[in-house]
Tab-separated table of C-alpha atoms and ligand atoms in Angstrom:
chain	number	residue	atom	x	y	z
A	1	MET	CA	-1.423	-38.436	-8.455
A	2	LYS	CA	1.691	-37.165	-10.207
A	3	ASN	CA	1.638	-33.662	-8.909
A	4	LEU	CA	4.206	-32.951	-6.159
A	5	PRO	CA	2.237	-30.586	-3.876
A	6	ALA	CA	-0.699	-33.018	-3.993
A	7	VAL	CA	1.562	-35.952	-3.079
A	8	ARG	CA	3.015	-34.022	-0.154
A	9	THR	CA	-0.489	-33.086	1.044
A	10	LYS	CA	-1.540	-36.730	1.033
A	11	GLU	CA	1.624	-37.961	2.768
A	12	THR	CA	1.344	-35.297	5.458
A	13	PHE	CA	-2.306	-36.181	6.076
A	14	GLN	CA	-1.460	-39.889	6.388
A	15	GLN	CA	1.373	-39.181	8.844
A	16	LEU	CA	-0.700	-36.852	11.014
A	17	PHE	CA	-4.017	-38.677	11.067
A	18	GLU	CA	-3.038	-42.266	10.206
A	19	SER	CA	-5.816	-42.407	7.644
A	20	THR	CA	-6.712	-40.947	4.306
A	21	GLY	CA	-9.266	-38.397	3.136
A	22	THR	CA	-10.659	-36.705	0.030
A	23	MET	CA	-8.309	-34.555	-2.028
A	24	PHE	CA	-9.414	-31.121	-3.242
A	25	PHE	CA	-7.806	-28.363	-5.302
A	26	CYS	CA	-8.585	-24.681	-5.662
A	27	PRO	CA	-6.643	-22.578	-8.189
A	28	GLY	CA	-5.196	-19.086	-7.891
A	29	ARG	CA	-6.096	-16.499	-10.522
A	30	ILE	CA	-4.735	-14.026	-13.012
A	31	ASN	CA	-6.726	-11.052	-14.247
A	32	LEU	CA	-6.387	-10.478	-17.970
A	33	ILE	CA	-7.821	-6.967	-17.666
A	34	GLY	CA	-10.180	-4.917	-15.489
A	35	ASP	CA	-8.490	-3.868	-12.256
A	36	HIS	CA	-10.110	-1.942	-9.402
A	37	ILE	CA	-13.392	-2.483	-11.193
A	38	ASP	CA	-15.030	-5.222	-9.112
A	39	TYR	CA	-15.888	-3.014	-6.132
A	40	ASN	CA	-17.049	-0.350	-8.612
A	41	GLY	CA	-19.637	-2.717	-10.068
A	42	GLY	CA	-18.239	-3.195	-13.587
A	43	TRP	CA	-16.711	-5.881	-15.827
A	44	VAL	CA	-13.561	-7.909	-15.118
A	45	LEU	CA	-11.817	-10.695	-17.058
A	46	PRO	CA	-10.019	-13.041	-14.633
A	47	ALA	CA	-9.083	-16.710	-15.145
A	48	ALA	CA	-8.262	-19.557	-12.742
A	49	ILE	CA	-4.677	-20.882	-13.049
A	50	SER	CA	-2.895	-24.137	-12.275
A	51	LEU	CA	-0.952	-22.678	-9.322
A	52	GLY	CA	-3.234	-23.085	-6.337
A	53	THR	CA	-3.986	-24.783	-3.023
A	54	TYR	CA	-4.444	-28.501	-2.353
A	55	ALA	CA	-6.206	-29.954	0.657
A	56	MET	CA	-6.869	-33.430	1.962
A	57	ALA	CA	-9.795	-33.532	4.367
A	58	SER	CA	-12.065	-35.928	6.249
A	59	LEU	CA	-14.757	-35.762	8.925
A	60	ASN	CA	-13.265	-36.667	12.331
A	61	ASN	CA	-16.397	-37.447	14.409
A	62	LYS	CA	-15.478	-34.677	16.865
A	63	ASN	CA	-16.631	-31.110	17.380
A	64	THR	CA	-13.195	-29.701	16.720
A	65	PHE	CA	-11.207	-28.967	13.585
A	66	SER	CA	-7.579	-30.139	13.292
A	67	LEU	CA	-5.949	-27.882	10.719
A	68	TYR	CA	-2.435	-28.174	9.325
A	69	SER	CA	-0.629	-26.154	6.651
A	70	CYS	CA	2.541	-27.272	4.868
A	71	ASN	CA	3.285	-23.608	4.049
A	72	PHE	CA	3.545	-21.851	7.408
A	73	GLU	CA	5.626	-22.142	10.562
A	74	GLN	CA	2.756	-22.227	13.060
A	75	SER	CA	1.519	-25.089	10.977
A	76	ALA	CA	-0.852	-27.051	13.266
A	77	ILE	CA	-3.885	-25.690	15.094
A	78	GLN	CA	-6.987	-27.144	16.806
A	79	ILE	CA	-10.146	-25.096	16.566
A	80	ASP	CA	-13.515	-25.243	18.292
A	81	LEU	CA	-15.780	-23.025	16.198
A	82	SER	CA	-17.924	-22.127	19.223
A	83	ALA	CA	-14.937	-20.833	21.258
A	84	PRO	CA	-15.084	-17.109	22.131
A	85	SER	CA	-12.956	-14.372	20.481
A	86	LEU	CA	-11.710	-16.536	17.593
A	87	GLN	CA	-11.302	-13.500	15.388
A	88	GLN	CA	-8.934	-11.731	17.807
A	89	LYS	CA	-7.036	-14.936	18.625
A	90	LEU	CA	-6.403	-15.695	14.940
A	91	LYS	CA	-5.386	-12.207	13.833
A	92	GLY	CA	-2.456	-12.594	11.408
A	93	HIS	CA	-2.610	-16.420	11.544
A	94	TRP	CA	-3.035	-18.402	8.305
A	95	ALA	CA	-5.944	-20.323	9.853
A	96	ALA	CA	-8.028	-17.111	10.001
A	97	TYR	CA	-8.862	-17.625	6.295
A	98	VAL	CA	-10.087	-21.134	7.040
A	99	VAL	CA	-11.971	-20.455	10.268
A	100	GLY	CA	-13.628	-17.311	8.873
A	101	SER	CA	-14.907	-19.380	5.938
A	102	LEU	CA	-16.195	-22.199	8.176
A	103	LEU	CA	-18.046	-19.722	10.402
A	104	GLU	CA	-19.509	-18.011	7.344
A	105	ILE	CA	-20.927	-21.330	6.097
A	106	GLU	CA	-22.569	-21.924	9.483
A	107	LYS	CA	-23.996	-18.397	9.419
A	108	GLN	CA	-25.329	-18.680	5.860
A	109	THR	CA	-26.718	-22.215	6.038
A	110	GLY	CA	-27.785	-22.304	9.699
A	111	LYS	CA	-26.103	-25.711	9.870
A	112	LYS	CA	-23.516	-26.725	12.487
A	113	LEU	CA	-20.493	-28.188	10.707
A	114	SER	CA	-19.033	-31.517	11.843
A	115	GLY	CA	-15.392	-31.506	12.936
A	116	MET	CA	-12.789	-32.195	10.250
A	117	ASN	CA	-9.109	-33.028	9.839
A	118	ILE	CA	-7.613	-30.924	7.053
A	119	VAL	CA	-4.104	-30.584	5.580
A	120	PHE	CA	-3.497	-27.647	3.223
A	121	ASN	CA	-0.602	-27.188	0.830
A	122	GLY	CA	-0.359	-24.375	-1.716
A	123	ASP	CA	2.091	-23.536	-4.476
A	124	ILE	CA	1.065	-19.932	-5.134
A	125	PRO	CA	4.076	-17.740	-4.297
A	126	ARG	CA	3.163	-15.771	-1.166
A	127	GLY	CA	2.516	-12.050	-1.690
A	128	SER	CA	2.493	-12.482	-5.468
A	129	GLY	CA	-1.035	-11.148	-5.887
A	130	LEU	CA	-2.187	-14.406	-7.496
A	131	SER	CA	-4.923	-14.774	-4.850
A	132	SER	CA	-3.590	-17.342	-2.414
A	133	SER	CA	-6.098	-16.040	0.183
A	134	ALA	CA	-9.129	-16.419	-2.088
A	135	SER	CA	-7.863	-19.872	-3.046
A	136	LEU	CA	-7.673	-20.973	0.605
A	137	GLU	CA	-11.087	-19.496	1.471
A	138	VAL	CA	-12.941	-20.966	-1.514
A	139	LEU	CA	-11.223	-24.323	-1.019
A	140	THR	CA	-12.363	-24.366	2.623
A	141	CYS	CA	-15.967	-23.496	1.737
A	142	TYR	CA	-16.044	-26.135	-0.995
A	143	LEU	CA	-14.576	-29.016	1.018
A	144	ALA	CA	-16.679	-28.195	4.075
A	145	CYS	CA	-19.876	-28.246	1.988
A	146	TYR	CA	-18.778	-31.407	0.200
A	147	LEU	CA	-18.022	-33.365	3.392
A	148	ASN	CA	-21.026	-32.007	5.326
A	149	GLN	CA	-23.411	-32.777	2.455
A	150	ILE	CA	-24.410	-29.167	1.927
A	151	SER	CA	-25.404	-28.675	-1.720
A	152	ILE	CA	-22.645	-26.907	-3.609
A	153	ASP	CA	-23.450	-23.609	-5.269
A	154	LYS	CA	-20.184	-22.102	-6.514
A	155	ILE	CA	-21.579	-18.586	-6.810
A	156	ALA	CA	-22.792	-18.702	-3.198
A	157	ILE	CA	-19.419	-20.123	-2.131
A	158	SER	CA	-17.630	-17.197	-3.821
A	159	CYS	CA	-19.781	-14.743	-1.863
A	160	TRP	CA	-19.270	-16.568	1.465
A	161	ALA	CA	-15.501	-16.606	0.919
A	162	GLN	CA	-15.496	-12.887	0.142
A	163	ALA	CA	-17.676	-12.128	3.194
A	164	SER	CA	-15.247	-14.071	5.375
A	165	GLU	CA	-12.269	-12.131	4.016
A	166	ASN	CA	-14.090	-8.797	4.478
A	167	GLN	CA	-15.508	-9.449	7.921
A	168	PHE	CA	-13.329	-12.066	9.649
A	169	VAL	CA	-9.885	-11.466	8.118
A	170	GLY	CA	-10.636	-7.756	7.775
A	171	VAL	CA	-9.510	-7.170	4.172
A	172	ASN	CA	-12.007	-5.157	2.173
A	173	CYS	CA	-11.538	-6.949	-1.196
A	174	GLY	CA	-14.106	-7.148	-4.010
A	175	ILE	CA	-15.641	-10.343	-5.433
A	176	MET	CA	-13.318	-10.942	-8.417
A	177	ASP	CA	-10.713	-13.266	-6.880
A	178	GLN	CA	-13.084	-15.589	-5.024
A	179	PHE	CA	-15.426	-15.726	-8.005
A	180	ALA	CA	-12.645	-16.581	-10.460
A	181	VAL	CA	-11.084	-19.371	-8.394
A	182	ALA	CA	-14.509	-20.923	-7.754
A	183	ASN	CA	-16.010	-20.683	-11.246
A	184	GLY	CA	-13.071	-20.864	-13.671
A	185	GLU	CA	-12.937	-23.364	-16.545
A	186	GLU	CA	-10.007	-24.901	-18.357
A	187	GLY	CA	-8.751	-22.759	-21.239
A	188	LYS	CA	-11.251	-19.982	-20.487
A	189	ALA	CA	-11.468	-16.607	-18.772
A	190	LEU	CA	-14.607	-15.280	-17.069
A	191	LEU	CA	-16.201	-12.095	-18.270
A	192	LEU	CA	-17.854	-11.254	-14.975
A	193	ASN	CA	-20.342	-8.505	-14.280
A	194	CYS	CA	-19.499	-7.656	-10.673
A	195	GLN	CA	-22.888	-6.099	-9.967
A	196	SER	CA	-25.193	-8.903	-11.152
A	197	LEU	CA	-22.593	-11.727	-10.884
A	198	ASN	CA	-23.692	-12.921	-14.334
A	199	TYR	CA	-20.765	-14.195	-16.335
A	200	GLU	CA	-19.743	-15.526	-19.706
A	201	LEU	CA	-16.877	-17.961	-20.248
A	202	ILE	CA	-14.504	-16.636	-22.893
A	203	PRO	CA	-12.218	-19.194	-24.615
A	204	ILE	CA	-8.643	-17.905	-24.598
A	205	ASN	CA	-6.997	-19.092	-27.816
A	206	LEU	CA	-3.841	-17.101	-28.229
A	207	GLY	CA	-2.420	-19.041	-31.187
A	208	ASN	CA	1.317	-18.424	-31.373
A	209	LYS	CA	1.234	-16.025	-28.386
A	210	VAL	CA	1.300	-16.772	-24.642
A	211	LEU	CA	0.555	-14.947	-21.430
A	212	VAL	CA	3.571	-14.518	-19.170
A	213	VAL	CA	3.145	-13.705	-15.479
A	214	MET	CA	6.055	-11.641	-14.160
A	215	ASN	CA	6.365	-11.620	-10.371
A	216	SER	CA	8.079	-8.473	-9.063
A	217	CYS	CA	8.897	-10.337	-5.796
A	218	LYS	CA	8.536	-6.974	-4.080
A	219	PRO	CA	8.110	-7.389	-0.319
A	220	ARG	CA	4.513	-6.540	0.678
A	221	GLN	CA	4.204	-3.202	2.417
A	222	LEU	CA	1.042	-1.260	3.286
A	223	VAL	CA	-0.773	-3.040	0.459
A	224	GLU	CA	-4.095	-3.290	2.290
A	225	SER	CA	-4.168	0.284	3.541
A	226	LYS	CA	-3.390	1.685	0.084
A	227	TYR	CA	-6.032	-0.606	-1.441
A	228	ASN	CA	-8.610	0.684	1.054
A	229	GLU	CA	-7.588	4.255	0.285
A	230	ARG	CA	-8.344	3.663	-3.409
A	231	ARG	CA	-11.733	2.192	-2.539
A	232	MET	CA	-12.586	5.282	-0.514
A	233	GLU	CA	-11.464	7.563	-3.325
A	234	SER	CA	-13.733	5.688	-5.744
A	235	GLU	CA	-16.626	6.052	-3.279
A	236	GLU	CA	-15.942	9.759	-3.042
A	237	ALA	CA	-16.008	10.065	-6.853
A	238	LEU	CA	-19.330	8.206	-6.952
A	239	LYS	CA	-20.819	10.435	-4.250
A	240	GLN	CA	-19.926	13.591	-6.146
A	241	ILE	CA	-21.316	12.278	-9.455
A	242	GLN	CA	-24.516	11.200	-7.695
A	243	SER	CA	-25.213	14.903	-7.071
A	244	ILE	CA	-25.931	15.229	-10.810
A	245	ARG	CA	-26.865	11.693	-11.899
A	246	ASN	CA	-28.879	8.849	-10.464
A	247	ILE	CA	-26.337	5.989	-10.541
A	248	ASP	CA	-25.467	3.190	-8.107
A	249	LYS	CA	-21.917	2.364	-9.195
A	250	LEU	CA	-19.021	4.382	-10.525
A	251	THR	CA	-18.780	2.234	-13.676
A	252	GLU	CA	-22.223	3.561	-14.719
A	253	ALA	CA	-20.781	7.080	-15.049
A	254	ASN	CA	-19.227	8.480	-18.230
A	255	LEU	CA	-16.279	10.769	-18.850
A	256	GLU	CA	-18.519	13.871	-19.062
A	257	ASP	CA	-19.915	13.183	-15.599
A	258	ILE	CA	-16.502	13.316	-13.993
A	259	GLN	CA	-16.130	17.000	-14.895
A	260	ILE	CA	-18.269	17.707	-11.813
A	261	ILE	CA	-15.439	16.415	-9.612
A	262	ARG	CA	-13.285	19.353	-8.483
A	263	ASP	CA	-10.436	17.456	-6.817
A	264	SER	CA	-8.125	16.346	-9.646
A	265	LEU	CA	-6.927	13.257	-7.758
A	266	ILE	CA	-10.476	11.940	-7.287
A	267	ARG	CA	-11.248	12.808	-10.929
A	268	LYS	CA	-8.232	10.749	-12.059
A	269	ARG	CA	-9.408	7.755	-10.029
A	270	ALA	CA	-12.843	7.968	-11.687
A	271	HIS	CA	-11.225	8.352	-15.116
A	272	HIS	CA	-9.379	5.060	-14.609
A	273	VAL	CA	-12.503	3.215	-13.492
A	274	ILE	CA	-14.634	4.390	-16.427
A	275	THR	CA	-11.997	3.747	-19.100
A	276	GLU	CA	-10.792	0.425	-17.633
A	277	ASN	CA	-14.350	-0.894	-17.609
A	278	ARG	CA	-14.592	-0.085	-21.338
A	279	ARG	CA	-11.222	-1.735	-21.993
A	280	VAL	CA	-12.565	-5.005	-20.591
A	281	ILE	CA	-15.432	-5.063	-23.107
A	282	GLU	CA	-13.119	-4.021	-25.918
A	283	SER	CA	-10.628	-6.728	-24.933
A	284	VAL	CA	-13.311	-9.399	-25.136
A	285	GLU	CA	-14.324	-8.134	-28.584
A	286	ALA	CA	-10.659	-8.201	-29.689
A	287	LEU	CA	-10.163	-11.716	-28.277
A	288	LYS	CA	-13.321	-12.973	-30.006
A	289	LYS	CA	-12.021	-11.595	-33.312
A	290	ASN	CA	-8.534	-12.959	-32.640
A	291	ASN	CA	-7.178	-9.432	-32.793
A	292	LEU	CA	-4.273	-9.963	-30.403
A	293	ILE	CA	-2.503	-6.794	-31.489
A	294	ARG	CA	-5.443	-4.750	-30.180
A	295	PHE	CA	-5.679	-6.875	-27.044
A	296	GLY	CA	-1.964	-6.223	-26.410
A	297	GLN	CA	-2.489	-2.477	-26.840
A	298	LEU	CA	-5.377	-2.566	-24.368
A	299	LEU	CA	-3.140	-4.299	-21.809
A	300	SER	CA	-0.591	-1.509	-22.148
A	301	GLU	CA	-3.300	1.172	-21.965
A	302	SER	CA	-4.572	-0.442	-18.776
A	303	HIS	CA	-1.086	-0.216	-17.290
A	304	GLU	CA	-0.789	3.471	-18.171
A	305	SER	CA	-4.156	4.184	-16.575
A	306	LEU	CA	-3.247	2.266	-13.401
A	307	ARG	CA	0.135	4.015	-13.313
A	308	LEU	CA	-0.985	7.584	-13.950
A	309	ASN	CA	-4.604	7.762	-12.856
A	310	TYR	CA	-5.211	5.068	-10.251
A	311	GLU	CA	-1.579	5.132	-9.074
A	312	THR	CA	-1.363	1.505	-7.992
A	313	SER	CA	1.879	0.771	-9.840
A	314	GLY	CA	5.322	1.625	-8.506
A	315	GLU	CA	8.952	1.482	-9.578
A	316	GLU	CA	9.203	-2.310	-9.645
A	317	MET	CA	6.046	-2.840	-11.686
A	318	ASP	CA	6.879	0.003	-14.056
A	319	GLN	CA	10.340	-1.449	-14.642
A	320	LEU	CA	8.935	-4.900	-15.348
A	321	VAL	CA	6.342	-3.567	-17.776
A	322	ALA	CA	8.837	-1.230	-19.494
A	323	ALA	CA	11.393	-4.040	-19.867
A	324	ALA	CA	8.680	-6.317	-21.269
A	325	LYS	CA	7.478	-3.738	-23.785
A	326	GLN	CA	11.017	-3.044	-25.043
A	327	ASN	CA	11.084	-6.616	-26.268
A	328	LYS	CA	10.166	-7.000	-29.954
A	329	ASP	CA	8.074	-10.116	-29.248
A	330	CYS	CA	5.870	-8.455	-26.615
A	331	LEU	CA	2.452	-7.198	-27.743
A	332	GLY	CA	1.545	-5.474	-24.482
A	333	ALA	CA	1.945	-5.639	-20.705
A	334	ARG	CA	0.344	-4.374	-17.532
A	335	ILE	CA	0.399	-4.522	-13.774
A	336	MET	CA	-2.237	-6.983	-12.570
A	337	GLY	CA	-4.498	-7.198	-9.500
A	338	GLY	CA	-4.501	-4.959	-6.436
A	339	GLY	CA	-1.116	-3.399	-7.217
A	340	PHE	CA	1.648	-1.909	-5.049
A	341	GLY	CA	3.794	-4.921	-5.980
A	342	GLY	CA	2.680	-8.414	-6.973
A	343	CYS	CA	2.651	-9.548	-10.587
A	344	ALA	CA	2.455	-8.063	-14.061
A	345	LEU	CA	1.124	-9.776	-17.179
A	346	ALA	CA	2.593	-9.715	-20.692
A	347	LEU	CA	1.375	-11.046	-24.034
A	348	VAL	CA	4.380	-12.486	-25.872
A	349	LYS	CA	5.092	-14.425	-29.093
A	350	LYS	CA	5.773	-18.081	-28.244
A	351	ASP	CA	8.908	-18.291	-30.382
A	352	GLY	CA	10.563	-15.463	-28.504
A	353	ILE	CA	9.647	-16.555	-24.994
A	354	ASP	CA	13.090	-17.677	-23.742
A	355	GLN	CA	14.791	-14.578	-24.996
A	356	PHE	CA	11.931	-12.445	-23.550
A	357	ILE	CA	12.318	-13.905	-20.068
A	358	GLN	CA	16.109	-13.617	-20.159
A	359	SER	CA	16.096	-9.970	-21.176
A	360	VAL	CA	13.357	-8.842	-18.731
A	361	ASP	CA	15.049	-10.818	-15.953
A	362	LYS	CA	18.390	-9.161	-16.599
A	363	LYS	CA	17.018	-5.607	-16.885
A	364	TYR	CA	14.908	-6.009	-13.742
A	365	LEU	CA	17.802	-7.331	-11.697
A	366	SER	CA	20.106	-4.551	-12.811
A	367	THR	CA	17.618	-1.737	-12.075
A	368	ILE	CA	15.793	-3.094	-8.999
A	369	GLY	CA	18.545	-5.171	-7.406
A	370	TYR	CA	16.702	-8.467	-6.883
A	371	LYS	CA	15.280	-11.078	-9.195
A	372	ALA	CA	11.825	-11.320	-10.698
A	373	GLU	CA	10.137	-14.685	-11.307
A	374	PHE	CA	8.293	-15.795	-14.431
A	375	TYR	CA	5.406	-18.253	-14.892
A	376	LEU	CA	3.455	-19.380	-17.932
A	377	PRO	CA	-0.014	-19.863	-16.442
A	378	LEU	CA	-2.294	-22.662	-17.604
A	379	LEU	CA	-5.969	-21.704	-17.373
A	380	THR	CA	-7.763	-24.340	-15.313
A	381	ASP	CA	-11.063	-25.362	-13.770
A	382	GLY	CA	-12.224	-23.728	-10.559
A	383	VAL	CA	-12.325	-25.489	-7.178
A	384	LYS	CA	-13.028	-29.234	-7.282
A	385	GLU	CA	-12.381	-32.611	-5.691
A	386	LEU	CA	-9.562	-34.659	-7.240
A	387	GLU	CA	-9.250	-38.401	-8.008
B	1	LIG	C1	-7.380	-7.440	-5.331
B	1	LIG	C2	-8.772	-7.630	-4.742
B	1	LIG	C3	-9.815	-7.763	-5.851
B	1	LIG	C4	-9.709	-6.624	-6.872
B	1	LIG	C5	-8.256	-6.443	-7.317
B	1	LIG	C6	-8.079	-5.232	-8.199
B	1	LIG	O1	-6.983	-8.596	-6.015
B	1	LIG	O2	-8.811	-8.767	-3.923
B	1	LIG	O3	-11.104	-7.816	-5.284
B	1	LIG	O4	-10.247	-5.442	-6.357
B	1	LIG	O5	-7.371	-6.336	-6.216
B	1	LIG	O6	-8.700	-5.427	-9.409
């Protein structure tokens, strides 16, 4: 094992439990295009990336779970899954993502899980919007099934992880992040239909171009409440359109339908959802034809729609995207994921990458006052055991 976070996970496990266990990894994700579409039942194009969460785990022949994280201050915790009020006790604690997932497995399979010793260690920057929560949840579901000999169905695991985040952690996210980190494949993105959960793996061959992830490093503020507000606005748009058309999801509507919506803010939200869903399909067509100029334009159009119509951008993200697009080697850029901070994505010519990063870095620092971070994501397999 050459990878540093994995080595640290193993060493920590050996120190704490004086034994060894099985090593697992679950990636984080980027989303090439298709934001605020999953909970509206449309198409998204995420991919699993090599930043992620490692865990070493073993059964401990007890009824309790000894959990340890290398990433948080309250790092060690002992859990009895049958103890009362776990949800209240773990509010705001990192272990809520783990315990919620374990309880969800018990609920879904009707099987009582055996106790385990687990050490977690992630290298996804916290608050970056690269899905560290989904990574931890899916990793937990996978390793618990693996060690308890429950047959592994990665689509089911994605749904259990999402249910745990919705109901136990209390964040009302869609299915995209959990699905991507569970089902990703090396070098590929997933064209996922969020209503049927059918998906197609799309090879991402960018030739002499690369994807650059630009982390705004903006401190997280009110992200969840604004996300929930957008979900409610989408529901409101759907409700109004349903008065004239028999549809289940907002992505089934078209731009004519939204004329029925009187409130211009709700109409703008619906406009984003309908056009973004189309951009996902068009992006896949462009990628299949190797038309990276068009794909770059679609990224920039997505940003404009998220900025003006869905209003999930903000000064930091707009500055990052504007600085990226000013660069002659950039084919397009957009805010990515839930928004209100987090990361943006740019498509850039390989030859110009150093100069691109330097110039965006400098412009961002001078306008925003703190530094951005840059990563070149490798597209990887979804959750799996290592070694
Ligand atoms: C967050 C959520 C996802 C999705 C995106 C926006 O990442 O967890 O379910 O809604 O925002 O596309």
